[in-house]
Amino acid sequence: MAEQAQKRSADRHVVYCLLCHKPQDTLSVHLSRVCMKNSTPKQREAELEKAKVSHREWVRHNRCWDYNQLCEILPDPRSRMAMLKELLRRGFFVKNQPQDIEEAEDAGVSAVNCVLITCLLHDNKINTLYYSTLKTISQLWFYSSIPAPGIEDCQRILRASKSDVLRICGDLEMNKEGPRTDKTLYRYFCEALLVFKHMQCPQAVEALTDEEWVNRTEQGERVVIGVQGERASSMRIALTKEEEAFLELYFVRIRPENLQPQTDCNNFFVSSDGKAVQSVSRDMNRLHELYKMAPYTSQCVRRAVEAAAKILPSQQKGALLHYLGLSAGVFQLQDVIDAALLLESLSSRSAYETSLETGGAAGGPRRDFMAFVNTFPVSLEGLPPSKKQRMEAGFPENRVFYDKWRASQYAQREKHLLSYYKLRKPSAAKVARLIAQEGWTVNCPRPEHIVQLWRPAPKKMVEADSFVIRCVSEQTWTGLAIKDFGPPEGLGVVATRPFFKEDIVCDYHGKVVTAAEGRAKVHSQFDEPGYVFFFKAGERELCIDSQTSPCECHPNMNTFGRRINHSRKMPNLKPIHCTMTINDQDQEVILFKATRDITVGTQLKYDYGVRRRSFQGEGLTLDWLDE
């Protein structure tokens, strides 16, 4: 029986899955259960045939090498001999090889040079030589004379994966259901932000909890989160707004799908099986493997930071060590933010020095990003400088400054688009039309993103806004109509266009008098309804009298504010008091702001603030007060 089982096992053909890059004994079963379980049988069959063709192609053409070809690619004898030995050890065939294979004197240097050939070896997805060789190289950095990687090297994985992550972001925001592998990649990227951008140890990232994320603190352009746990020392991290957006999208869209009802997990990072991520280091290795890059550990990152921080004063070194969780102490939020900015400056310096080592701007004076912007000013309509233009101006040939320039322009365009919608939240279609009018086709925000970024204008901005001042002065509010609802409501106001939450809808227009004059006006009306609005402006008690209609300043208009009906239970407007300069005079104004999204045809209502007891028994029959 054992011999038969061994025979059956030997007869099996191992084929690599082209989706997860792992060997499978039975690829059809693997596709149906893991990589393509949501696909149709026809799609799985096509993928299976594609993998088989790839496998046959590798066996027929890619397993055999010519030693003369190795000589052309690797002129250095030691590197060539080390590569030859590695190929033979892994079962490759090498034609025309020498009779006596020389011993490689420096395995570390040879391994680095072998990267050139392994890149070619990995043209086929089923070849695993590339990744394992690069992994060996990363280990040799600590035990050989090869210089350790810099911060720029450690963060290269973030730039390599960002385009895919942005695509996944777009799918998530559009509620498109993507494959599970995309969501896993997105989680890897979020973990990599904390490990490679903020240099946190994997144990600290694993210890981050949902409570700590929810209680993050925003200060200026940074967001500070704290990480505490049994496996990690207490520390704080200052994220940028973009990084916060990445992590928040994971928190609200991907993490809830991974959580299982039966499990009690409060960790921020949760694997697809509903359990807390146990090894961020393993996730980082997988992320590097996906992009065929040399894997870096947290030790690589921290050593790179320590090497770059040698030029810093002792006080800044101490702040940086505390940020990395390598020292104890109590720091204020601003100290954490300053340390994060210091870490960013070290990253930029590392990128510049790396470019010099690779030939960019060699021999020229050091140029920072401010010099780059002075040479290539950022504007709404400008184009980023090409590689040739950057090098001719004496800047590095890499994309560090180029990407920062594009990010600055992107931020300018965001601010420019939002400036059109200070008071009312725009729709995505309206933003798309504005982008089309600007003629932007690349490096511009998506309309849905602008809608998400919109925030209501602060009160001081509303008071100084020329559009609101003109609408109050001339009563030119749009999107409203007066409608007769019949008894007992009578006339009311309905929306003829959508209003979003926090939009300024209209004002309560009338003559501003003292509260005493307003009460006297009400008492003199007897059975007639009183159109008055009482409010406080500081210590003064005032009243807007809109009893007379039409008003003296707009004799041909029936203003909207006085016709808005009451609702205590379901109001969709709330009044706010503002002081505005109209016709060179300060005037007290009551504006109505939407408390929720309002659709076309909806009647506008606000709470008058009166109850049955306000009428001392006379309001017992006024049922509309309780609506």
Short mmCIF file of C-alpha atoms in Angstrom, two decimals, residues 103-590:
data_model
loop_
_atom_site.label_atom_id
_atom_site.label_comp_id
_atom_site.label_asym_id
_atom_site.label_seq_id
_atom_site.Cartn_x
_atom_site.Cartn_y
_atom_site.Cartn_z
CA GLU A 103 34.95 28.89 -5.25
CA ALA A 104 33.18 32.17 -4.69
CA GLU A 105 35.32 34.22 -2.32
CA ASP A 106 32.72 36.73 -1.19
CA ALA A 107 29.22 35.25 -1.03
CA GLY A 108 27.64 38.51 0.05
CA VAL A 109 28.94 40.59 -2.89
CA SER A 110 28.18 37.78 -5.30
CA ALA A 111 24.64 37.43 -4.02
CA VAL A 112 23.96 41.10 -4.64
CA ASN A 113 25.25 40.88 -8.19
CA CYS A 114 23.10 37.79 -8.70
CA VAL A 115 20.00 40.00 -8.54
CA LEU A 116 20.59 40.92 -12.19
CA ILE A 117 20.30 37.34 -13.36
CA THR A 118 17.48 36.37 -11.02
CA CYS A 119 15.37 39.18 -12.43
CA LEU A 120 15.67 37.45 -15.80
CA LEU A 121 15.03 34.06 -14.28
CA HIS A 122 11.68 35.23 -12.98
CA ASP A 123 10.10 36.04 -16.33
CA ASN A 124 7.84 33.06 -15.62
CA LYS A 125 5.56 33.36 -12.58
CA ILE A 126 6.15 29.79 -11.42
CA ASN A 127 9.86 30.37 -10.73
CA THR A 128 10.60 30.97 -7.02
CA LEU A 129 14.36 31.44 -7.32
CA TYR A 130 14.09 35.24 -7.41
CA TYR A 131 12.34 35.73 -4.11
CA SER A 132 14.41 33.24 -2.12
CA THR A 133 17.65 34.67 -3.51
CA LEU A 134 16.63 38.21 -2.54
CA LYS A 135 15.66 36.97 0.90
CA THR A 136 19.16 35.54 1.27
CA ILE A 137 20.57 38.93 0.24
CA SER A 138 18.57 40.75 2.94
CA GLN A 139 19.98 38.37 5.54
CA LEU A 140 23.54 38.80 4.23
CA TRP A 141 23.32 42.56 4.86
CA PHE A 142 23.78 41.94 8.55
CA TYR A 143 26.62 39.45 8.27
CA SER A 144 28.73 40.77 5.41
CA SER A 145 30.49 43.95 4.44
CA ILE A 146 27.62 45.02 2.18
CA PRO A 147 26.25 48.44 3.27
CA ALA A 148 22.91 48.26 5.08
CA PRO A 149 19.82 49.51 3.20
CA GLY A 150 18.73 53.10 3.66
CA ILE A 151 15.32 54.47 4.56
CA GLU A 152 14.65 55.01 0.86
CA ASP A 153 15.21 51.30 0.17
CA CYS A 154 12.93 50.20 3.00
CA GLN A 155 10.09 52.44 1.82
CA ARG A 156 10.31 51.38 -1.82
CA ILE A 157 7.58 48.79 -1.26
CA LEU A 158 5.12 51.56 -0.35
CA ARG A 159 5.67 53.31 -3.67
CA ALA A 160 5.51 50.04 -5.61
CA SER A 161 2.17 49.03 -4.11
CA LYS A 162 0.48 52.44 -3.88
CA SER A 163 -1.01 52.40 -7.38
CA ASP A 164 -2.75 49.09 -6.66
CA VAL A 165 -3.91 50.38 -3.28
CA LEU A 166 -5.39 53.52 -4.85
CA ARG A 167 -7.26 51.33 -7.32
CA ILE A 168 -8.64 49.27 -4.43
CA CYS A 169 -9.60 52.50 -2.64
CA GLY A 170 -11.61 53.58 -5.65
CA ASP A 171 -13.42 50.23 -5.80
CA LEU A 172 -14.25 50.38 -2.09
CA GLU A 173 -15.56 53.93 -2.27
CA MET A 174 -17.71 52.98 -5.27
CA ASN A 175 -19.02 49.95 -3.34
CA LYS A 176 -17.58 47.54 -5.87
CA GLU A 177 -17.06 44.03 -4.56
CA GLY A 178 -13.44 43.13 -5.23
CA PRO A 179 -11.58 39.85 -4.69
CA ARG A 180 -10.41 38.90 -1.21
CA THR A 181 -6.79 39.12 -2.37
CA ASP A 182 -7.24 42.86 -2.98
CA LYS A 183 -8.52 43.38 0.56
CA THR A 184 -5.64 41.39 1.97
CA LEU A 185 -3.19 43.48 -0.07
CA TYR A 186 -4.84 46.63 1.29
CA ARG A 187 -4.33 45.38 4.85
CA TYR A 188 -0.68 44.61 4.09
CA PHE A 189 -0.24 48.17 2.81
CA CYS A 190 -1.78 49.69 5.96
CA GLU A 191 0.54 47.60 8.11
CA ALA A 192 3.48 48.63 5.92
CA LEU A 193 2.65 52.32 6.48
CA LEU A 194 3.21 51.86 10.20
CA VAL A 195 6.27 49.64 9.85
CA PHE A 196 8.18 51.28 6.99
CA LYS A 197 6.89 54.86 7.07
CA HIS A 198 6.60 55.37 10.84
CA MET A 199 9.25 52.76 11.72
CA GLN A 200 7.11 50.94 14.30
CA CYS A 201 8.02 47.44 15.39
CA PRO A 202 5.67 44.65 14.23
CA GLN A 203 4.62 43.86 17.81
CA ALA A 204 3.38 47.43 18.28
CA VAL A 205 1.37 47.25 15.06
CA GLU A 206 -0.16 43.94 16.16
CA ALA A 207 -1.11 45.52 19.51
CA LEU A 208 -3.06 48.41 17.99
CA THR A 209 -6.73 48.16 19.06
CA ASP A 210 -9.97 49.48 17.67
CA GLU A 211 -10.50 51.60 20.78
CA GLU A 212 -7.15 53.33 20.31
CA TRP A 213 -8.02 54.07 16.68
CA VAL A 214 -11.44 55.49 17.53
CA ASN A 215 -9.88 57.74 20.19
CA ARG A 216 -7.20 59.17 17.90
CA THR A 217 -6.50 62.87 18.29
CA GLU A 218 -6.43 65.37 15.44
CA GLN A 219 -4.03 68.29 15.75
CA GLY A 220 -3.40 70.52 12.78
CA GLU A 221 -2.52 68.47 9.73
CA ARG A 222 -1.66 65.37 11.77
CA VAL A 223 -3.60 62.64 13.53
CA VAL A 224 -2.01 61.05 16.60
CA ILE A 225 -2.83 57.53 17.74
CA GLY A 226 -1.48 55.70 20.78
CA VAL A 227 -0.40 52.06 20.87
CA GLN A 228 -0.31 50.18 24.15
CA GLY A 229 -0.30 46.48 24.87
CA GLU A 230 1.43 43.69 26.68
CA ARG A 231 3.67 42.96 23.70
CA ALA A 232 4.57 46.54 22.89
CA SER A 233 5.93 49.51 24.77
CA SER A 234 3.76 52.61 24.98
CA MET A 235 4.24 54.95 22.04
CA ARG A 236 2.47 57.49 19.84
CA ILE A 237 2.36 57.85 16.07
CA ALA A 238 1.50 60.99 14.09
CA LEU A 239 -0.19 60.16 10.79
CA THR A 240 -0.83 62.42 7.84
CA LYS A 241 -4.40 62.98 6.70
CA GLU A 242 -3.81 60.74 3.69
CA GLU A 243 -2.51 57.93 5.88
CA GLU A 244 -5.48 58.35 8.22
CA ALA A 245 -7.81 58.06 5.22
CA PHE A 246 -6.14 54.79 4.17
CA LEU A 247 -6.48 53.29 7.66
CA GLU A 248 -10.03 54.59 8.16
CA LEU A 249 -11.16 53.01 4.91
CA TYR A 250 -9.73 49.70 6.08
CA PHE A 251 -11.44 50.15 9.47
CA VAL A 252 -14.94 50.82 8.09
CA ARG A 253 -14.96 48.70 4.93
CA ILE A 254 -12.57 45.73 5.20
CA ARG A 255 -12.21 44.99 8.91
CA PRO A 256 -15.97 44.52 9.56
CA GLU A 257 -16.11 41.89 6.80
CA ASN A 258 -13.29 39.93 8.44
CA LEU A 259 -14.74 39.98 11.96
CA GLN A 260 -16.61 36.84 12.99
CA PRO A 261 -19.62 36.99 15.37
CA GLN A 262 -18.27 34.12 17.44
CA THR A 263 -14.84 35.66 18.04
CA ASP A 264 -13.99 38.37 20.55
CA CYS A 265 -11.36 40.44 18.77
CA ASN A 266 -10.64 44.10 19.46
CA ASN A 267 -7.41 44.34 17.51
CA PHE A 268 -7.27 46.88 14.70
CA PHE A 269 -5.72 44.52 12.16
CA VAL A 270 -7.81 41.39 11.65
CA SER A 271 -7.02 38.56 9.25
CA SER A 272 -9.57 37.07 6.87
CA ASP A 273 -10.39 34.28 9.34
CA GLY A 274 -11.61 36.80 11.91
CA LYS A 275 -8.61 36.52 14.23
CA ALA A 276 -6.08 39.16 15.19
CA VAL A 277 -3.05 39.33 12.92
CA GLN A 278 -0.37 37.31 14.68
CA SER A 279 2.69 38.14 12.58
CA VAL A 280 3.04 41.49 10.86
CA SER A 281 6.59 40.47 9.91
CA ARG A 282 5.22 37.57 7.89
CA ASP A 283 2.72 39.89 6.23
CA MET A 284 5.55 42.25 5.23
CA ASN A 285 7.48 39.35 3.68
CA ARG A 286 4.39 38.39 1.69
CA LEU A 287 3.91 41.97 0.51
CA HIS A 288 7.49 42.11 -0.77
CA GLU A 289 7.05 38.72 -2.41
CA LEU A 290 3.96 39.94 -4.28
CA TYR A 291 6.01 42.73 -5.88
CA LYS A 292 9.15 40.63 -6.36
CA MET A 293 11.21 42.86 -4.09
CA ALA A 294 13.86 42.13 -1.50
CA PRO A 295 12.13 41.70 1.87
CA TYR A 296 13.11 44.10 4.63
CA THR A 297 12.62 43.55 8.33
CA SER A 298 11.84 46.06 11.05
CA GLN A 299 15.47 45.75 12.13
CA CYS A 300 16.54 46.94 8.67
CA VAL A 301 14.26 49.95 9.01
CA ARG A 302 15.42 50.91 12.47
CA ARG A 303 19.08 50.51 11.64
CA ALA A 304 18.55 52.74 8.62
CA VAL A 305 16.95 55.38 10.85
CA GLU A 306 19.72 55.14 13.43
CA ALA A 307 22.34 55.54 10.71
CA ALA A 308 20.56 58.58 9.24
CA ALA A 309 20.07 60.13 12.71
CA LYS A 310 23.78 60.24 13.53
CA ILE A 311 23.99 63.82 12.30
CA LEU A 312 21.16 65.00 14.59
CA PRO A 313 21.65 66.78 17.94
CA SER A 314 21.18 64.64 21.04
CA GLN A 315 17.79 66.20 21.88
CA GLN A 316 16.36 65.36 18.46
CA LYS A 317 17.83 61.88 18.68
CA GLY A 318 16.02 61.36 21.98
CA ALA A 319 12.69 62.50 20.51
CA LEU A 320 13.19 60.20 17.55
CA LEU A 321 14.02 57.21 19.77
CA HIS A 322 10.91 57.85 21.81
CA TYR A 323 8.82 57.99 18.64
CA LEU A 324 10.24 54.63 17.61
CA GLY A 325 9.38 53.20 21.02
CA LEU A 326 13.01 52.70 22.02
CA SER A 327 12.94 54.90 25.12
CA ALA A 328 10.54 55.75 27.93
CA GLY A 329 9.10 59.14 28.76
CA VAL A 330 6.03 61.35 28.52
CA PHE A 331 5.66 63.56 25.44
CA GLN A 332 2.99 66.03 24.41
CA LEU A 333 1.09 65.68 21.13
CA GLN A 334 3.16 68.41 19.52
CA ASP A 335 6.35 66.56 20.49
CA VAL A 336 5.08 63.47 18.69
CA ILE A 337 4.20 65.51 15.61
CA ASP A 338 7.62 67.19 15.64
CA ALA A 339 9.27 63.76 15.83
CA ALA A 340 7.17 62.54 12.88
CA LEU A 341 8.23 65.55 10.82
CA LEU A 342 11.84 64.91 11.79
CA LEU A 343 11.50 61.31 10.65
CA GLU A 344 10.09 62.51 7.31
CA SER A 345 13.04 64.83 6.84
CA LEU A 346 15.41 61.90 7.43
CA SER A 347 13.50 59.89 4.82
CA SER A 348 13.80 62.71 2.28
CA ARG A 349 17.51 63.08 3.02
CA SER A 350 17.98 59.32 2.59
CA ALA A 351 16.21 59.44 -0.76
CA TYR A 352 18.45 62.27 -1.93
CA GLU A 353 21.63 60.52 -0.81
CA THR A 354 20.51 57.33 -2.53
CA SER A 355 20.02 59.24 -5.76
CA LEU A 356 23.55 60.62 -5.49
CA GLU A 357 24.94 57.12 -5.05
CA THR A 358 23.14 55.97 -8.17
CA GLY A 359 24.37 58.91 -10.24
CA GLY A 360 21.61 61.49 -9.81
CA ALA A 361 22.87 65.05 -9.49
CA ALA A 362 26.35 63.78 -8.78
CA GLY A 363 28.81 66.43 -7.80
CA GLY A 364 26.19 69.16 -7.65
CA PRO A 365 25.06 71.09 -4.58
CA ARG A 366 22.39 69.58 -2.33
CA ARG A 367 18.90 70.59 -3.44
CA ASP A 368 15.84 70.19 -1.20
CA PHE A 369 12.18 70.15 -2.15
CA MET A 370 11.80 73.91 -1.62
CA ALA A 371 14.46 74.47 -4.26
CA PHE A 372 12.61 72.02 -6.48
CA VAL A 373 9.37 73.99 -6.10
CA ASN A 374 11.17 77.28 -6.74
CA THR A 375 12.55 75.82 -9.97
CA PHE A 376 9.28 74.14 -10.97
CA PRO A 377 6.45 76.14 -9.34
CA VAL A 378 3.33 74.19 -8.42
CA SER A 379 0.18 75.52 -10.09
CA LEU A 380 -3.32 74.32 -10.83
CA GLU A 381 -2.72 74.05 -14.58
CA GLY A 382 0.98 73.19 -14.68
CA LEU A 383 2.56 69.91 -15.71
CA PRO A 384 5.12 68.10 -13.53
CA PRO A 385 8.72 68.30 -14.76
CA SER A 386 9.97 65.40 -16.80
CA LYS A 387 12.92 63.28 -15.77
CA LYS A 388 15.15 65.11 -18.26
CA GLN A 389 14.10 68.51 -16.92
CA ARG A 390 14.74 67.40 -13.33
CA MET A 391 18.22 66.11 -14.07
CA GLU A 392 19.16 69.16 -16.15
CA ALA A 393 18.20 71.34 -13.19
CA GLY A 394 20.49 69.31 -10.94
CA PHE A 395 17.90 67.27 -9.06
CA PRO A 396 17.86 63.49 -8.48
CA GLU A 397 16.49 61.32 -11.25
CA ASN A 398 14.24 59.36 -8.88
CA ARG A 399 10.58 60.27 -8.34
CA VAL A 400 10.74 61.54 -4.76
CA PHE A 401 10.45 65.25 -5.59
CA TYR A 402 8.30 64.46 -8.62
CA ASP A 403 5.74 62.65 -6.44
CA LYS A 404 5.78 65.43 -3.85
CA TRP A 405 5.19 67.99 -6.60
CA ARG A 406 2.18 66.03 -7.85
CA ALA A 407 0.88 65.66 -4.30
CA SER A 408 1.14 69.44 -3.81
CA GLN A 409 -0.74 70.09 -7.03
CA TYR A 410 -3.36 67.50 -6.06
CA ALA A 411 -3.88 69.29 -2.72
CA GLN A 412 -4.18 72.65 -4.50
CA ARG A 413 -6.81 71.25 -6.83
CA GLU A 414 -8.75 69.79 -3.91
CA LYS A 415 -8.75 73.18 -2.20
CA HIS A 416 -9.70 74.94 -5.44
CA LEU A 417 -12.69 72.66 -6.05
CA LEU A 418 -13.90 72.93 -2.46
CA SER A 419 -13.73 76.74 -2.64
CA TYR A 420 -16.69 76.68 -5.05
CA TYR A 421 -18.91 75.01 -2.46
CA LYS A 422 -18.46 76.87 0.79
CA LEU A 423 -22.10 76.90 1.86
CA ARG A 424 -23.81 74.02 0.10
CA LYS A 425 -22.58 70.47 -0.30
CA PRO A 426 -22.12 69.65 -3.99
CA SER A 427 -23.20 66.52 -5.80
CA ALA A 428 -20.66 64.31 -7.53
CA ALA A 429 -22.14 65.21 -10.91
CA LYS A 430 -21.70 68.93 -10.22
CA VAL A 431 -18.05 68.44 -9.21
CA ALA A 432 -17.44 66.32 -12.31
CA ARG A 433 -18.75 69.16 -14.51
CA LEU A 434 -16.45 71.62 -12.76
CA ILE A 435 -13.43 69.34 -13.28
CA ALA A 436 -14.35 69.03 -16.96
CA GLN A 437 -14.56 72.83 -17.23
CA GLU A 438 -11.09 73.12 -15.70
CA GLY A 439 -9.80 70.68 -18.32
CA TRP A 440 -8.08 68.39 -15.80
CA THR A 441 -7.63 64.81 -16.94
CA VAL A 442 -4.77 63.55 -14.74
CA ASN A 443 -3.70 64.14 -11.14
CA CYS A 444 -7.10 65.48 -10.18
CA PRO A 445 -9.42 64.39 -7.35
CA ARG A 446 -12.38 62.19 -8.06
CA PRO A 447 -15.77 63.92 -7.68
CA GLU A 448 -16.83 61.47 -4.97
CA HIS A 449 -13.67 62.30 -3.03
CA ILE A 450 -14.46 66.02 -3.08
CA VAL A 451 -17.98 65.31 -1.83
CA GLN A 452 -16.50 63.34 1.07
CA LEU A 453 -14.03 66.10 1.89
CA TRP A 454 -16.68 68.82 2.00
CA ARG A 455 -17.25 70.30 5.42
CA PRO A 456 -19.71 73.04 6.42
CA ALA A 457 -18.25 76.50 6.54
CA PRO A 458 -17.59 77.94 10.01
CA LYS A 459 -19.85 80.69 11.25
CA LYS A 460 -17.35 83.48 10.62
CA MET A 461 -16.94 82.40 7.01
CA VAL A 462 -20.72 82.32 6.54
CA GLU A 463 -21.03 85.83 7.97
CA ALA A 464 -18.45 87.17 5.52
CA ASP A 465 -19.59 85.22 2.45
CA SER A 466 -20.64 87.56 -0.34
CA PHE A 467 -23.19 85.11 -1.74
CA VAL A 468 -25.06 84.83 1.57
CA ILE A 469 -24.90 88.59 2.09
CA ARG A 470 -26.40 89.17 -1.36
CA CYS A 471 -29.15 86.60 -0.78
CA VAL A 472 -30.07 88.20 2.56
CA SER A 473 -29.97 91.72 1.15
CA GLU A 474 -31.84 91.01 -2.09
CA GLN A 475 -33.83 87.91 -0.98
CA THR A 476 -32.65 85.91 -3.99
CA TRP A 477 -32.70 82.45 -2.37
CA THR A 478 -33.16 79.64 -4.88
CA GLY A 479 -34.50 76.10 -4.66
CA LEU A 480 -37.57 77.09 -2.61
CA ALA A 481 -41.26 77.56 -3.31
CA ILE A 482 -44.32 78.53 -1.22
CA LYS A 483 -47.12 75.96 -1.31
CA ASP A 484 -50.64 75.94 0.13
CA PHE A 485 -51.12 72.76 2.19
CA GLY A 486 -54.67 73.60 3.18
CA PRO A 487 -56.00 73.66 6.73
CA PRO A 488 -54.68 73.45 9.34
CA GLU A 489 -51.13 74.03 8.04
CA GLY A 490 -51.91 76.63 5.43
CA LEU A 491 -48.99 78.03 3.50
CA GLY A 492 -45.60 76.31 3.78
CA VAL A 493 -42.25 76.10 1.99
CA VAL A 494 -41.06 73.12 -0.06
CA ALA A 495 -37.68 72.39 -1.61
CA THR A 496 -37.49 72.47 -5.41
CA ARG A 497 -33.91 71.18 -5.47
CA PRO A 498 -31.91 68.90 -3.16
CA PHE A 499 -30.26 70.36 -0.08
CA PHE A 500 -27.53 68.54 1.81
CA LYS A 501 -26.95 68.52 5.52
CA GLU A 502 -25.37 71.78 6.79
CA ASP A 503 -26.46 73.75 3.68
CA ILE A 504 -27.64 77.32 4.25
CA VAL A 505 -31.22 77.33 2.93
CA CYS A 506 -32.59 80.82 3.57
CA ASP A 507 -33.05 83.46 6.30
CA TYR A 508 -35.89 84.70 8.48
CA HIS A 509 -36.33 88.12 6.94
CA GLY A 510 -37.88 91.09 8.65
CA LYS A 511 -37.27 94.20 10.71
CA VAL A 512 -35.06 93.74 13.79
CA VAL A 513 -36.67 95.23 16.92
CA THR A 514 -36.28 94.74 20.66
CA ALA A 515 -37.92 91.75 22.34
CA ALA A 516 -40.29 94.08 24.22
CA GLU A 517 -41.50 95.58 20.96
CA GLY A 518 -41.96 92.10 19.55
CA ARG A 519 -44.07 90.91 22.48
CA ALA A 520 -46.21 94.02 22.23
CA LYS A 521 -46.68 93.28 18.54
CA VAL A 522 -47.83 89.74 19.30
CA HIS A 523 -50.32 90.87 21.96
CA SER A 524 -51.83 93.40 19.60
CA GLN A 525 -52.65 90.77 16.95
CA PHE A 526 -55.42 89.06 18.96
CA ASP A 527 -56.55 86.07 16.86
CA GLU A 528 -54.19 86.67 13.96
CA PRO A 529 -50.98 84.59 13.68
CA GLY A 530 -47.82 86.42 14.66
CA TYR A 531 -44.82 86.24 12.36
CA VAL A 532 -42.04 87.06 14.81
CA PHE A 533 -38.76 85.41 15.78
CA PHE A 534 -37.27 86.04 19.24
CA PHE A 535 -33.54 85.50 19.82
CA LYS A 536 -30.57 86.69 21.87
CA ALA A 537 -27.56 88.55 20.47
CA GLY A 538 -25.08 88.52 23.33
CA GLU A 539 -26.85 90.18 26.26
CA ARG A 540 -29.48 91.80 24.06
CA GLU A 541 -32.93 90.28 23.59
CA LEU A 542 -34.13 90.98 20.05
CA CYS A 543 -36.95 90.05 17.73
CA ILE A 544 -37.36 89.88 13.95
CA ASP A 545 -40.75 91.28 12.99
CA SER A 546 -41.96 89.88 9.68
CA GLN A 547 -45.62 90.52 10.38
CA THR A 548 -45.91 93.00 7.56
CA SER A 549 -45.89 91.24 4.18
CA PRO A 550 -44.58 92.23 1.79
CA CYS A 551 -41.88 94.02 3.77
CA GLU A 552 -40.88 97.62 3.21
CA CYS A 553 -37.48 96.75 1.70
CA HIS A 554 -38.91 94.12 -0.71
CA PRO A 555 -42.43 95.26 -1.58
CA ASN A 556 -42.81 92.78 -4.45
CA MET A 557 -41.66 89.63 -2.61
CA ASN A 558 -43.20 87.10 -0.26
CA THR A 559 -40.13 86.01 1.75
CA PHE A 560 -39.65 82.34 2.58
CA GLY A 561 -38.54 82.37 6.23
CA ARG A 562 -41.88 83.57 7.64
CA ARG A 563 -43.73 80.79 5.81
CA ILE A 564 -41.71 77.85 7.17
CA ASN A 565 -43.96 75.71 9.39
CA HIS A 566 -43.29 74.15 12.79
CA SER A 567 -42.22 70.60 13.67
CA ARG A 568 -41.02 69.51 17.09
CA LYS A 569 -40.45 65.85 16.22
CA MET A 570 -39.14 65.95 12.63
CA PRO A 571 -37.55 69.33 11.90
CA ASN A 572 -35.15 69.50 8.96
CA LEU A 573 -33.89 73.05 9.59
CA LYS A 574 -32.34 74.82 12.53
CA PRO A 575 -31.88 78.58 12.98
CA ILE A 576 -28.43 80.10 13.59
CA HIS A 577 -27.71 83.70 14.58
CA CYS A 578 -25.16 85.70 12.56
CA THR A 579 -23.97 89.29 12.45
CA MET A 580 -23.46 90.40 8.86
CA THR A 581 -22.32 93.64 7.25
CA ILE A 582 -25.05 94.65 4.77
CA ASN A 583 -24.95 98.01 3.02
CA ASP A 584 -22.04 99.05 5.27
CA GLN A 585 -24.11 98.39 8.42
CA ASP A 586 -23.94 95.50 10.89
CA GLN A 587 -27.23 93.62 10.98
CA GLU A 588 -28.46 90.71 13.10
CA VAL A 589 -29.58 87.87 10.83
CA ILE A 590 -31.22 84.49 11.45
#
